[in-house]
mmCIF file of N, CA and C in Angstrom:
data_model
loop_
_atom_site.group_PDB
_atom_site.id
_atom_site.type_symbol
_atom_site.label_atom_id
_atom_site.label_comp_id
_atom_site.label_asym_id
_atom_site.label_seq_id
_atom_site.Cartn_x
_atom_site.Cartn_y
_atom_site.Cartn_z
ATOM 1 N N MET A 1 15.175 -1.636 -11.522
ATOM 2 C CA MET A 1 14.120 -1.535 -12.417
ATOM 3 C C MET A 1 14.296 -0.397 -13.432
ATOM 4 N N HIS A 2 13.858 -0.937 -14.547
ATOM 5 C CA HIS A 2 13.935 0.214 -15.791
ATOM 6 C C HIS A 2 12.995 1.279 -15.639
ATOM 7 N N THR A 3 13.262 2.290 -16.247
ATOM 8 C CA THR A 3 12.546 3.458 -16.374
ATOM 9 C C THR A 3 11.129 3.200 -16.794
ATOM 10 N N ARG A 4 10.978 2.257 -17.625
ATOM 11 C CA ARG A 4 9.687 2.002 -18.181
ATOM 12 C C ARG A 4 8.824 1.547 -17.107
ATOM 13 N N LYS A 5 9.321 0.635 -16.162
ATOM 14 C CA LYS A 5 8.572 -0.143 -15.100
ATOM 15 C C LYS A 5 8.324 1.104 -14.219
ATOM 16 N N HIS A 6 9.219 1.958 -14.008
ATOM 17 C CA HIS A 6 8.931 3.084 -12.980
ATOM 18 C C HIS A 6 7.788 3.973 -13.490
ATOM 19 N N LEU A 7 7.669 4.346 -14.681
ATOM 20 C CA LEU A 7 6.696 5.016 -15.347
ATOM 21 C C LEU A 7 5.256 4.196 -15.228
ATOM 22 N N GLY A 8 5.421 3.046 -15.530
ATOM 23 C CA GLY A 8 4.207 2.261 -15.528
ATOM 24 C C GLY A 8 3.425 2.168 -13.984
ATOM 25 N N LEU A 9 4.449 1.981 -12.952
ATOM 26 C CA LEU A 9 4.038 2.065 -11.774
ATOM 27 C C LEU A 9 3.557 3.470 -11.219
ATOM 28 N N LEU A 10 4.246 4.646 -11.733
ATOM 29 C CA LEU A 10 3.613 5.853 -11.483
ATOM 30 C C LEU A 10 2.281 6.090 -12.054
ATOM 31 N N LEU A 11 2.016 5.542 -13.248
ATOM 32 C CA LEU A 11 0.879 5.684 -13.942
ATOM 33 C C LEU A 11 -0.329 4.707 -13.233
ATOM 34 N N GLN A 12 0.157 3.666 -12.868
ATOM 35 C CA GLN A 12 -0.877 2.691 -12.218
ATOM 36 C C GLN A 12 -1.361 3.376 -10.777
ATOM 37 N N GLY A 13 -0.255 3.963 -10.137
ATOM 38 C CA GLY A 13 -0.640 4.761 -8.772
ATOM 39 C C GLY A 13 -1.539 5.670 -9.122
ATOM 40 N N THR A 14 -1.357 6.500 -10.061
ATOM 41 C CA THR A 14 -2.128 7.746 -10.419
ATOM 42 C C THR A 14 -3.520 7.320 -10.928
ATOM 43 N N VAL A 15 -3.557 6.246 -11.594
ATOM 44 C CA VAL A 15 -5.042 5.755 -12.095
ATOM 45 C C VAL A 15 -5.688 5.242 -10.886
ATOM 46 N N VAL A 16 -5.086 4.566 -10.039
ATOM 47 C CA VAL A 16 -5.726 4.036 -8.774
ATOM 48 C C VAL A 16 -6.227 5.126 -7.970
ATOM 49 N N TRP A 17 -5.231 6.253 -7.779
ATOM 50 C CA TRP A 17 -5.741 7.455 -7.098
ATOM 51 C C TRP A 17 -6.966 7.952 -7.546
ATOM 52 N N GLY A 18 -6.893 8.126 -9.111
ATOM 53 C CA GLY A 18 -8.096 8.711 -9.672
ATOM 54 C C GLY A 18 -9.370 7.965 -9.478
ATOM 55 N N ALA A 19 -9.264 6.764 -9.328
ATOM 56 C CA ALA A 19 -10.542 5.797 -9.275
ATOM 57 C C ALA A 19 -10.994 5.814 -7.774
ATOM 58 N N PHE A 20 -10.055 6.033 -6.756
ATOM 59 C CA PHE A 20 -10.585 6.343 -5.450
ATOM 60 C C PHE A 20 -11.142 7.726 -5.353
ATOM 61 N N TRP A 21 -10.568 8.675 -6.090
ATOM 62 C CA TRP A 21 -10.995 10.017 -6.086
ATOM 63 C C TRP A 21 -12.552 10.068 -6.655
ATOM 64 N N LEU A 22 -12.790 9.434 -7.782
ATOM 65 C CA LEU A 22 -14.079 9.281 -8.222
ATOM 66 C C LEU A 22 -15.083 8.536 -7.270
ATOM 67 N N ALA A 23 -14.698 7.293 -6.838
ATOM 68 C CA ALA A 23 -15.430 6.666 -5.795
ATOM 69 C C ALA A 23 -15.862 7.524 -4.510
ATOM 70 N N GLY A 24 -15.090 8.482 -4.387
ATOM 71 C CA GLY A 24 -15.285 9.303 -2.999
ATOM 72 C C GLY A 24 -16.213 10.522 -3.106
ATOM 73 N N LEU A 25 -16.532 10.648 -4.533
ATOM 74 C CA LEU A 25 -17.334 11.952 -4.661
ATOM 75 C C LEU A 25 -18.721 11.599 -4.056
ATOM 76 N N PRO A 26 -19.475 12.654 -3.483
ATOM 77 C CA PRO A 26 -19.376 14.157 -4.044
ATOM 78 C C PRO A 26 -18.351 14.849 -3.088
ATOM 79 N N ALA A 27 -18.086 14.290 -1.898
ATOM 80 C CA ALA A 27 -17.282 14.883 -0.717
ATOM 81 C C ALA A 27 -16.120 14.367 -0.347
ATOM 82 N N TYR A 28 -15.518 13.531 -1.349
ATOM 83 C CA TYR A 28 -14.217 12.900 -0.979
ATOM 84 C C TYR A 28 -14.492 12.026 0.246
ATOM 85 N N TYR A 29 -15.567 11.134 0.159
ATOM 86 C CA TYR A 29 -15.749 10.264 1.401
ATOM 87 C C TYR A 29 -16.276 11.033 2.808
ATOM 88 N N GLN A 30 -16.147 12.374 2.799
ATOM 89 C CA GLN A 30 -16.737 13.011 3.899
ATOM 90 C C GLN A 30 -18.236 12.610 4.298
ATOM 91 N N GLN A 31 -19.108 12.312 3.144
ATOM 92 C CA GLN A 31 -20.318 12.079 3.419
ATOM 93 C C GLN A 31 -20.787 10.732 4.238
ATOM 94 N N TYR A 32 -19.595 9.950 4.458
ATOM 95 C CA TYR A 32 -19.854 8.704 5.211
ATOM 96 C C TYR A 32 -19.525 9.072 6.680
ATOM 97 N N SER A 33 -20.160 8.165 7.493
ATOM 98 C CA SER A 33 -19.974 8.192 8.942
ATOM 99 C C SER A 33 -18.559 7.575 9.295
ATOM 100 N N THR A 34 -18.095 8.130 10.609
ATOM 101 C CA THR A 34 -16.864 7.495 10.864
ATOM 102 C C THR A 34 -16.612 6.047 10.956
ATOM 103 N N VAL A 35 -17.764 5.373 11.299
ATOM 104 C CA VAL A 35 -17.728 3.863 11.610
ATOM 105 C C VAL A 35 -17.576 3.415 10.010
ATOM 106 N N VAL A 36 -18.522 3.878 9.082
ATOM 107 C CA VAL A 36 -18.281 3.287 7.785
ATOM 108 C C VAL A 36 -16.874 3.596 7.336
ATOM 109 N N LEU A 37 -16.280 4.629 7.376
ATOM 110 C CA LEU A 37 -14.881 4.865 6.944
ATOM 111 C C LEU A 37 -13.942 3.898 7.647
ATOM 112 N N ALA A 38 -14.118 3.670 9.029
ATOM 113 C CA ALA A 38 -13.227 2.756 9.685
ATOM 114 C C ALA A 38 -13.277 1.488 9.113
ATOM 115 N N VAL A 39 -14.600 0.865 8.988
ATOM 116 C CA VAL A 39 -14.668 -0.435 8.633
ATOM 117 C C VAL A 39 -14.130 -0.545 7.107
ATOM 118 N N GLY A 40 -14.529 0.395 6.262
ATOM 119 C CA GLY A 40 -13.854 0.376 4.817
ATOM 120 C C GLY A 40 -12.404 0.419 4.774
ATOM 121 N N SER A 41 -11.796 1.179 5.587
ATOM 122 C CA SER A 41 -10.399 1.208 5.836
ATOM 123 C C SER A 41 -9.829 -0.154 6.211
ATOM 124 N N ILE A 42 -10.378 -0.642 7.030
ATOM 125 C CA ILE A 42 -10.075 -2.164 7.573
ATOM 126 C C ILE A 42 -10.115 -3.078 6.423
ATOM 127 N N LEU A 43 -11.344 -3.028 5.883
ATOM 128 C CA LEU A 43 -11.363 -4.073 4.692
ATOM 129 C C LEU A 43 -10.132 -3.633 3.518
ATOM 130 N N LEU A 44 -10.013 -2.542 3.295
ATOM 131 C CA LEU A 44 -9.284 -2.134 2.309
ATOM 132 C C LEU A 44 -7.722 -2.734 2.759
ATOM 133 N N SER A 45 -7.393 -2.469 4.018
ATOM 134 C CA SER A 45 -6.198 -2.878 4.589
ATOM 135 C C SER A 45 -5.864 -4.383 4.391
ATOM 136 N N VAL A 46 -6.963 -4.982 4.749
ATOM 137 C CA VAL A 46 -6.866 -6.618 4.475
ATOM 138 C C VAL A 46 -6.610 -7.014 3.204
ATOM 139 N N ALA A 47 -7.315 -6.169 2.245
ATOM 140 C CA ALA A 47 -7.247 -6.600 0.726
ATOM 141 C C ALA A 47 -5.648 -6.187 0.193
ATOM 142 N N ILE A 48 -5.196 -5.034 0.797
ATOM 143 C CA ILE A 48 -3.755 -4.857 0.410
ATOM 144 C C ILE A 48 -2.897 -5.751 0.916
ATOM 145 N N SER A 49 -3.187 -6.312 2.139
ATOM 146 C CA SER A 49 -2.318 -7.411 2.730
ATOM 147 C C SER A 49 -2.046 -8.607 1.988
ATOM 148 N N LEU A 50 -3.435 -8.958 1.536
ATOM 149 C CA LEU A 50 -3.625 -10.384 0.584
ATOM 150 C C LEU A 50 -2.991 -9.935 -0.662
ATOM 151 N N ALA A 51 -2.951 -8.905 -1.208
ATOM 152 C CA ALA A 51 -2.394 -8.470 -2.491
ATOM 153 C C ALA A 51 -0.986 -8.483 -2.496
ATOM 154 N N ALA A 52 -0.507 -8.156 -1.419
ATOM 155 C CA ALA A 52 1.011 -8.014 -1.005
ATOM 156 C C ALA A 52 1.622 -9.387 -1.207
ATOM 157 N N VAL A 53 1.099 -10.279 -0.486
ATOM 158 C CA VAL A 53 1.380 -11.589 -0.431
ATOM 159 C C VAL A 53 1.269 -12.272 -1.789
ATOM 160 N N LEU A 54 0.234 -12.111 -2.516
ATOM 161 C CA LEU A 54 0.123 -12.582 -3.917
ATOM 162 C C LEU A 54 1.087 -11.862 -4.829
ATOM 163 N N ILE A 55 1.265 -10.585 -4.842
ATOM 164 C CA ILE A 55 2.095 -9.962 -5.653
ATOM 165 C C ILE A 55 3.621 -10.296 -5.427
ATOM 166 N N LEU A 56 4.111 -10.397 -4.249
ATOM 167 C CA LEU A 56 5.359 -10.539 -3.819
ATOM 168 C C LEU A 56 5.854 -12.025 -3.898
ATOM 169 N N ARG A 57 4.955 -12.951 -3.840
ATOM 170 C CA ARG A 57 5.224 -14.363 -3.839
ATOM 171 C C ARG A 57 5.980 -14.801 -5.174
ATOM 172 N N GLY A 58 5.439 -14.250 -6.228
ATOM 173 C CA GLY A 58 6.008 -14.584 -7.523
ATOM 174 C C GLY A 58 7.452 -13.836 -7.594
ATOM 175 N N GLY A 59 8.120 -14.269 -8.493
ATOM 176 C CA GLY A 59 9.494 -13.729 -8.882
ATOM 177 C C GLY A 59 10.647 -14.318 -8.197
ATOM 178 N N LYS A 60 11.729 -13.681 -8.188
ATOM 179 C CA LYS A 60 13.063 -14.109 -7.655
ATOM 180 C C LYS A 60 13.151 -13.461 -6.265
ATOM 181 N N ASP A 61 13.611 -14.319 -5.346
ATOM 182 C CA ASP A 61 13.758 -13.937 -4.030
ATOM 183 C C ASP A 61 14.617 -12.679 -3.725
ATOM 184 N N GLU A 62 15.722 -12.522 -4.746
ATOM 185 C CA GLU A 62 16.526 -11.282 -4.639
ATOM 186 C C GLU A 62 15.882 -10.056 -5.106
ATOM 187 N N ASN A 63 14.846 -10.040 -5.670
ATOM 188 C CA ASN A 63 13.877 -9.084 -6.332
ATOM 189 C C ASN A 63 12.750 -8.668 -5.495
ATOM 190 N N ARG A 64 12.541 -9.333 -4.541
ATOM 191 C CA ARG A 64 11.337 -9.214 -3.506
ATOM 192 C C ARG A 64 11.388 -7.843 -2.796
ATOM 193 N N MET A 65 12.547 -7.663 -2.239
ATOM 194 C CA MET A 65 12.520 -6.560 -1.518
ATOM 195 C C MET A 65 12.496 -5.244 -2.162
ATOM 196 N N PRO A 66 13.258 -5.059 -3.200
ATOM 197 C CA PRO A 66 13.413 -3.840 -4.111
ATOM 198 C C PRO A 66 11.866 -3.776 -4.547
ATOM 199 N N ARG A 67 11.343 -4.656 -5.049
ATOM 200 C CA ARG A 67 9.768 -4.704 -5.615
ATOM 201 C C ARG A 67 8.737 -4.202 -4.709
ATOM 202 N N ALA A 68 9.039 -4.643 -3.278
ATOM 203 C CA ALA A 68 8.162 -4.342 -2.214
ATOM 204 C C ALA A 68 8.356 -2.576 -2.024
ATOM 205 N N PHE A 69 9.638 -2.274 -2.044
ATOM 206 C CA PHE A 69 9.908 -0.732 -1.794
ATOM 207 C C PHE A 69 9.225 0.013 -2.817
ATOM 208 N N TRP A 70 9.469 -0.291 -4.157
ATOM 209 C CA TRP A 70 9.027 0.420 -5.260
ATOM 210 C C TRP A 70 7.417 0.419 -5.233
ATOM 211 N N LEU A 71 6.785 -0.695 -4.949
ATOM 212 C CA LEU A 71 5.425 -0.682 -4.784
ATOM 213 C C LEU A 71 4.845 0.243 -3.713
ATOM 214 N N SER A 72 5.568 0.142 -2.475
ATOM 215 C CA SER A 72 5.302 1.035 -1.392
ATOM 216 C C SER A 72 5.393 2.532 -1.812
ATOM 217 N N PHE A 73 6.489 2.857 -2.700
ATOM 218 C CA PHE A 73 6.735 4.213 -2.959
ATOM 219 C C PHE A 73 5.502 4.595 -3.861
ATOM 220 N N TYR A 74 5.315 3.807 -4.963
ATOM 221 C CA TYR A 74 4.411 4.450 -5.756
ATOM 222 C C TYR A 74 2.987 4.256 -5.472
ATOM 223 N N TYR A 75 2.662 3.693 -4.452
ATOM 224 C CA TYR A 75 1.372 3.523 -3.832
ATOM 225 C C TYR A 75 1.325 4.377 -2.668
ATOM 226 N N THR A 76 2.308 5.394 -2.370
ATOM 227 C CA THR A 76 1.981 6.144 -1.348
ATOM 228 C C THR A 76 2.514 7.697 -1.716
ATOM 229 N N VAL A 77 3.455 7.798 -2.345
ATOM 230 C CA VAL A 77 4.015 9.325 -2.739
ATOM 231 C C VAL A 77 3.042 9.967 -3.858
ATOM 232 N N PRO A 78 2.603 9.325 -4.720
ATOM 233 C CA PRO A 78 1.724 10.014 -5.707
ATOM 234 C C PRO A 78 0.368 10.163 -4.975
ATOM 235 N N PHE A 79 -0.173 9.132 -3.984
ATOM 236 C CA PHE A 79 -1.394 9.584 -3.284
ATOM 237 C C PHE A 79 -1.225 10.668 -2.459
ATOM 238 N N VAL A 80 -0.208 10.803 -1.656
ATOM 239 C CA VAL A 80 0.126 11.882 -0.706
ATOM 240 C C VAL A 80 0.175 13.282 -1.790
ATOM 241 N N THR A 81 0.873 13.229 -2.621
ATOM 242 C CA THR A 81 0.875 14.426 -3.614
ATOM 243 C C THR A 81 -0.334 14.829 -4.190
ATOM 244 N N LEU A 82 -1.037 13.834 -4.539
ATOM 245 C CA LEU A 82 -2.390 14.167 -5.448
ATOM 246 C C LEU A 82 -3.427 14.682 -4.347
ATOM 247 N N ASP A 83 -3.478 13.872 -3.186
ATOM 248 C CA ASP A 83 -4.332 14.271 -1.930
ATOM 249 C C ASP A 83 -4.003 15.908 -1.568
ATOM 250 N N ALA A 84 -2.732 16.010 -1.352
ATOM 251 C CA ALA A 84 -2.313 17.444 -1.157
ATOM 252 C C ALA A 84 -2.785 18.399 -2.152
ATOM 253 N N LEU A 85 -2.653 18.187 -3.332
ATOM 254 C CA LEU A 85 -2.848 19.054 -3.979
ATOM 255 C C LEU A 85 -4.502 19.252 -4.245
ATOM 256 N N TYR A 86 -5.266 18.150 -4.228
ATOM 257 C CA TYR A 86 -6.625 18.242 -4.254
ATOM 258 C C TYR A 86 -7.325 18.780 -2.998
ATOM 259 N N CYS A 87 -6.945 18.145 -1.795
ATOM 260 C CA CYS A 87 -7.684 18.518 -0.539
ATOM 261 C C CYS A 87 -7.106 19.767 0.052
ATOM 262 N N GLY A 88 -5.845 19.632 0.223
ATOM 263 C CA GLY A 88 -4.858 20.685 0.807
ATOM 264 C C GLY A 88 -4.855 22.424 0.020
ATOM 265 N N TRP A 89 -4.642 22.094 -1.447
ATOM 266 C CA TRP A 89 -4.799 23.118 -2.058
ATOM 267 C C TRP A 89 -5.913 23.610 -2.770
ATOM 268 N N TYR A 90 -6.534 22.848 -3.440
ATOM 269 C CA TYR A 90 -7.843 22.949 -4.284
ATOM 270 C C TYR A 90 -9.111 23.179 -3.354
ATOM 271 N N LEU A 91 -9.222 22.352 -2.375
ATOM 272 C CA LEU A 91 -10.283 22.387 -1.286
ATOM 273 C C LEU A 91 -9.955 23.475 -0.227
ATOM 274 N N GLY A 92 -8.728 23.842 -0.223
ATOM 275 C CA GLY A 92 -8.287 24.889 0.741
ATOM 276 C C GLY A 92 -8.196 24.603 2.137
ATOM 277 N N HIS A 93 -7.846 23.185 2.587
ATOM 278 C CA HIS A 93 -7.752 22.883 3.851
ATOM 279 C C HIS A 93 -6.343 22.881 4.314
ATOM 280 N N GLY A 94 -5.409 23.048 3.331
ATOM 281 C CA GLY A 94 -3.968 23.114 3.901
ATOM 282 C C GLY A 94 -3.498 21.769 4.412
ATOM 283 N N ALA A 95 -2.565 21.898 5.327
ATOM 284 C CA ALA A 95 -1.991 20.792 6.201
ATOM 285 C C ALA A 95 -3.048 20.020 7.038
ATOM 286 N N ARG A 96 -4.183 20.940 7.374
ATOM 287 C CA ARG A 96 -5.448 20.204 8.003
ATOM 288 C C ARG A 96 -5.906 19.072 7.286
ATOM 289 N N PHE A 97 -5.606 18.917 6.003
ATOM 290 C CA PHE A 97 -6.387 17.643 5.402
ATOM 291 C C PHE A 97 -5.725 16.334 6.035
ATOM 292 N N PHE A 98 -4.655 16.300 6.491
ATOM 293 C CA PHE A 98 -4.006 14.932 7.128
ATOM 294 C C PHE A 98 -4.948 14.649 8.368
ATOM 295 N N SER A 99 -5.558 15.361 8.972
ATOM 296 C CA SER A 99 -6.417 15.095 10.003
ATOM 297 C C SER A 99 -7.785 14.903 9.587
ATOM 298 N N MET A 100 -8.242 15.874 8.798
ATOM 299 C CA MET A 100 -9.572 15.985 8.233
ATOM 300 C C MET A 100 -9.853 14.548 7.599
ATOM 301 N N TYR A 101 -8.900 14.140 6.633
ATOM 302 C CA TYR A 101 -9.123 12.971 5.843
ATOM 303 C C TYR A 101 -8.386 11.748 6.435
ATOM 304 N N TRP A 102 -8.402 11.464 7.736
ATOM 305 C CA TRP A 102 -7.659 10.564 8.324
ATOM 306 C C TRP A 102 -7.640 9.189 7.545
ATOM 307 N N TYR A 103 -8.648 8.890 7.032
ATOM 308 C CA TYR A 103 -9.064 7.674 6.263
ATOM 309 C C TYR A 103 -8.143 7.584 4.952
ATOM 310 N N LEU A 104 -7.575 8.702 4.420
ATOM 311 C CA LEU A 104 -6.681 8.710 3.465
ATOM 312 C C LEU A 104 -5.226 8.611 3.970
ATOM 313 N N THR A 105 -4.945 9.284 4.996
ATOM 314 C CA THR A 105 -3.576 9.610 5.584
ATOM 315 C C THR A 105 -3.141 8.077 6.147
ATOM 316 N N ILE A 106 -4.003 7.205 6.762
ATOM 317 C CA ILE A 106 -3.391 6.083 7.152
ATOM 318 C C ILE A 106 -2.874 5.227 5.843
ATOM 319 N N PHE A 107 -3.343 5.498 4.697
ATOM 320 C CA PHE A 107 -2.925 4.777 3.716
ATOM 321 C C PHE A 107 -1.609 5.324 2.964
ATOM 322 N N TYR A 108 -1.101 6.378 3.552
ATOM 323 C CA TYR A 108 0.198 6.843 3.235
ATOM 324 C C TYR A 108 1.202 6.121 3.954
ATOM 325 N N VAL A 109 0.866 5.428 4.825
ATOM 326 C CA VAL A 109 1.769 4.574 5.727
ATOM 327 C C VAL A 109 1.877 3.198 5.656
ATOM 328 N N THR A 110 0.402 2.815 5.346
ATOM 329 C CA THR A 110 0.061 1.217 5.508
ATOM 330 C C THR A 110 0.939 0.581 4.400
ATOM 331 N N PRO A 111 1.204 0.953 3.213
ATOM 332 C CA PRO A 111 1.617 0.218 2.154
ATOM 333 C C PRO A 111 3.169 -0.355 2.574
ATOM 334 N N TRP A 112 3.846 0.750 3.223
ATOM 335 C CA TRP A 112 5.209 0.527 3.759
ATOM 336 C C TRP A 112 5.246 -0.450 4.939
ATOM 337 N N LEU A 113 4.021 -0.328 5.745
ATOM 338 C CA LEU A 113 3.929 -1.457 6.868
ATOM 339 C C LEU A 113 3.320 -2.763 6.310
ATOM 340 N N THR A 114 3.142 -2.800 5.163
ATOM 341 C CA THR A 114 2.567 -4.127 4.632
ATOM 342 C C THR A 114 3.643 -4.691 3.670
ATOM 343 N N PHE A 115 4.142 -4.037 2.631
ATOM 344 C CA PHE A 115 4.828 -4.533 1.587
ATOM 345 C C PHE A 115 6.255 -4.960 1.903
ATOM 346 N N MET A 116 6.784 -4.113 2.746
ATOM 347 C CA MET A 116 8.322 -4.411 3.197
ATOM 348 C C MET A 116 8.305 -5.595 4.190
ATOM 349 N N PRO A 117 7.468 -5.628 5.206
ATOM 350 C CA PRO A 117 7.585 -6.808 6.202
ATOM 351 C C PRO A 117 7.121 -7.959 5.331
ATOM 352 N N THR A 118 6.226 -8.008 4.414
ATOM 353 C CA THR A 118 5.667 -9.177 3.802
ATOM 354 C C THR A 118 6.939 -9.828 2.978
ATOM 355 N N ALA A 119 7.635 -8.764 2.323
ATOM 356 C CA ALA A 119 8.719 -9.294 1.548
ATOM 357 C C ALA A 119 9.818 -9.809 2.328
ATOM 358 N N ALA A 120 9.949 -9.319 3.704
ATOM 359 C CA ALA A 120 10.965 -9.690 4.517
ATOM 360 C C ALA A 120 10.646 -11.261 4.992
ATOM 361 N N LEU A 121 9.287 -11.456 5.319
ATOM 362 C CA LEU A 121 8.570 -12.761 5.733
ATOM 363 C C LEU A 121 9.013 -13.751 4.744
ATOM 364 N N LEU A 122 8.541 -13.275 3.482
ATOM 365 C CA LEU A 122 8.680 -14.282 2.443
ATOM 366 C C LEU A 122 10.001 -14.843 1.966
ATOM 367 N N ASN A 123 11.038 -13.747 2.413
ATOM 368 C CA ASN A 123 12.272 -14.086 1.979
ATOM 369 C C ASN A 123 13.102 -14.866 3.163
ATOM 370 N N ARG A 124 12.323 -15.084 4.329
ATOM 371 C CA ARG A 124 12.820 -15.765 5.732
ATOM 372 C C ARG A 124 13.076 -17.187 5.250
ATOM 373 N N PRO A 125 14.430 -17.629 5.427
ATOM 374 C CA PRO A 125 14.587 -19.078 5.334
ATOM 375 C C PRO A 125 13.907 -19.995 6.019
ATOM 376 N N ILE A 126 13.495 -20.841 5.671
ATOM 377 C CA ILE A 126 12.586 -22.076 6.345
ATOM 378 C C ILE A 126 13.568 -23.018 6.820
ATOM 379 N N ARG A 127 13.793 -23.148 8.135
ATOM 380 C CA ARG A 127 14.759 -24.234 8.453
ATOM 381 C C ARG A 127 14.101 -25.668 8.075
ATOM 382 N N GLN A 128 15.035 -26.245 7.529
ATOM 383 C CA GLN A 128 15.002 -27.816 7.174
ATOM 384 C C GLN A 128 14.587 -28.660 8.536
ATOM 385 N N ALA A 129 13.689 -29.492 8.380
ATOM 386 C CA ALA A 129 13.609 -30.498 9.581
ATOM 387 C C ALA A 129 14.976 -31.328 9.376
ATOM 388 N N ASN A 130 15.362 -31.550 10.697
ATOM 389 C CA ASN A 130 16.607 -32.604 10.665
ATOM 390 C C ASN A 130 16.163 -33.792 10.595
ATOM 391 N N THR A 131 16.669 -34.538 9.546
ATOM 392 C CA THR A 131 16.214 -36.024 9.413
ATOM 393 C C THR A 131 17.300 -36.884 9.918
ATOM 394 N N SER A 132 18.183 -36.519 10.627
ATOM 395 C CA SER A 132 19.146 -37.307 11.297
ATOM 396 C C SER A 132 18.389 -38.419 12.157
ATOM 397 N N ALA A 133 19.178 -39.433 12.239
ATOM 398 C CA ALA A 133 18.660 -40.483 13.317
ATOM 399 C C ALA A 133 18.403 -40.056 14.598
ATOM 400 N N GLY A 134 17.217 -40.292 15.069
ATOM 401 C CA GLY A 134 16.950 -39.864 16.465
ATOM 402 C C GLY A 134 16.351 -38.457 16.639
ATOM 403 N N SER A 135 16.487 -37.804 15.541
ATOM 404 C CA SER A 135 15.811 -36.300 15.658
ATOM 405 C C SER A 135 14.413 -36.298 15.382
ATOM 406 N N HIS A 136 13.805 -35.691 16.200
ATOM 407 C CA HIS A 136 12.193 -35.378 16.195
ATOM 408 C C HIS A 136 11.809 -33.799 16.063
ATOM 409 N N ALA A 137 12.445 -33.234 14.976
ATOM 410 C CA ALA A 137 12.141 -31.943 14.703
ATOM 411 C C ALA A 137 10.684 -31.654 14.319
ATOM 412 N N ASP A 138 9.990 -30.579 15.016
ATOM 413 C CA ASP A 138 8.781 -30.204 14.724
ATOM 414 C C ASP A 138 8.507 -29.414 13.464
ATOM 415 N N PRO A 139 8.045 -30.160 12.354
ATOM 416 C CA PRO A 139 7.695 -29.304 10.928
ATOM 417 C C PRO A 139 7.041 -27.998 11.042
ATOM 418 N N ALA A 140 6.327 -27.813 12.206
ATOM 419 C CA ALA A 140 5.507 -26.705 12.133
ATOM 420 C C ALA A 140 6.464 -25.374 12.588
ATOM 421 N N VAL A 141 7.616 -25.666 13.007
ATOM 422 C CA VAL A 141 8.456 -24.579 13.467
ATOM 423 C C VAL A 141 9.377 -24.277 12.405
ATOM 424 N N PHE A 142 9.352 -22.734 12.203
ATOM 425 C CA PHE A 142 9.964 -22.276 11.154
ATOM 426 C C PHE A 142 11.209 -21.552 11.701
#
C-alpha cells in the first residue's frame, strides 16, 4: 500500500474517532446506562461485521488479507492512542480508563477479530461440485 493510502486511512480513522468523541459528549458516553452501552456496542459490532464483508468483498483476492490488516490497524491504533490521550491523560484516569470505558476498549480488539477472519473466509476456495457421472455432491457443502 502506498504512503498516500496509509495517510488516508490514518486521517479516516482519526475523523471517525472525532465523530465518536463528539457523539459521546458530554461525558464520553458515561451518561448512559450499562444496558444502553451494551446494546449500542452489539449493534455497532454487527454494523462493523457487515461493513467488513462489503469492504473486503471487492478487489483482488491477493489484496484482501493485507487490506484487512491495515483496516484493522487504522481502526484500532489511532483509537487507542487518542482515547489514551483523552481519557487517560486529559481526564486523568490513567490506565484505569481501559476498564472505566470498557465500551471503547472492546473496539480496540474487535476490528482484528472481524476483518482478518472475514478476509480469510472470503479467500477460502469453494470446492466445485463434482460433475462426474454418478456423483451427487451437495452444492451447499463448501
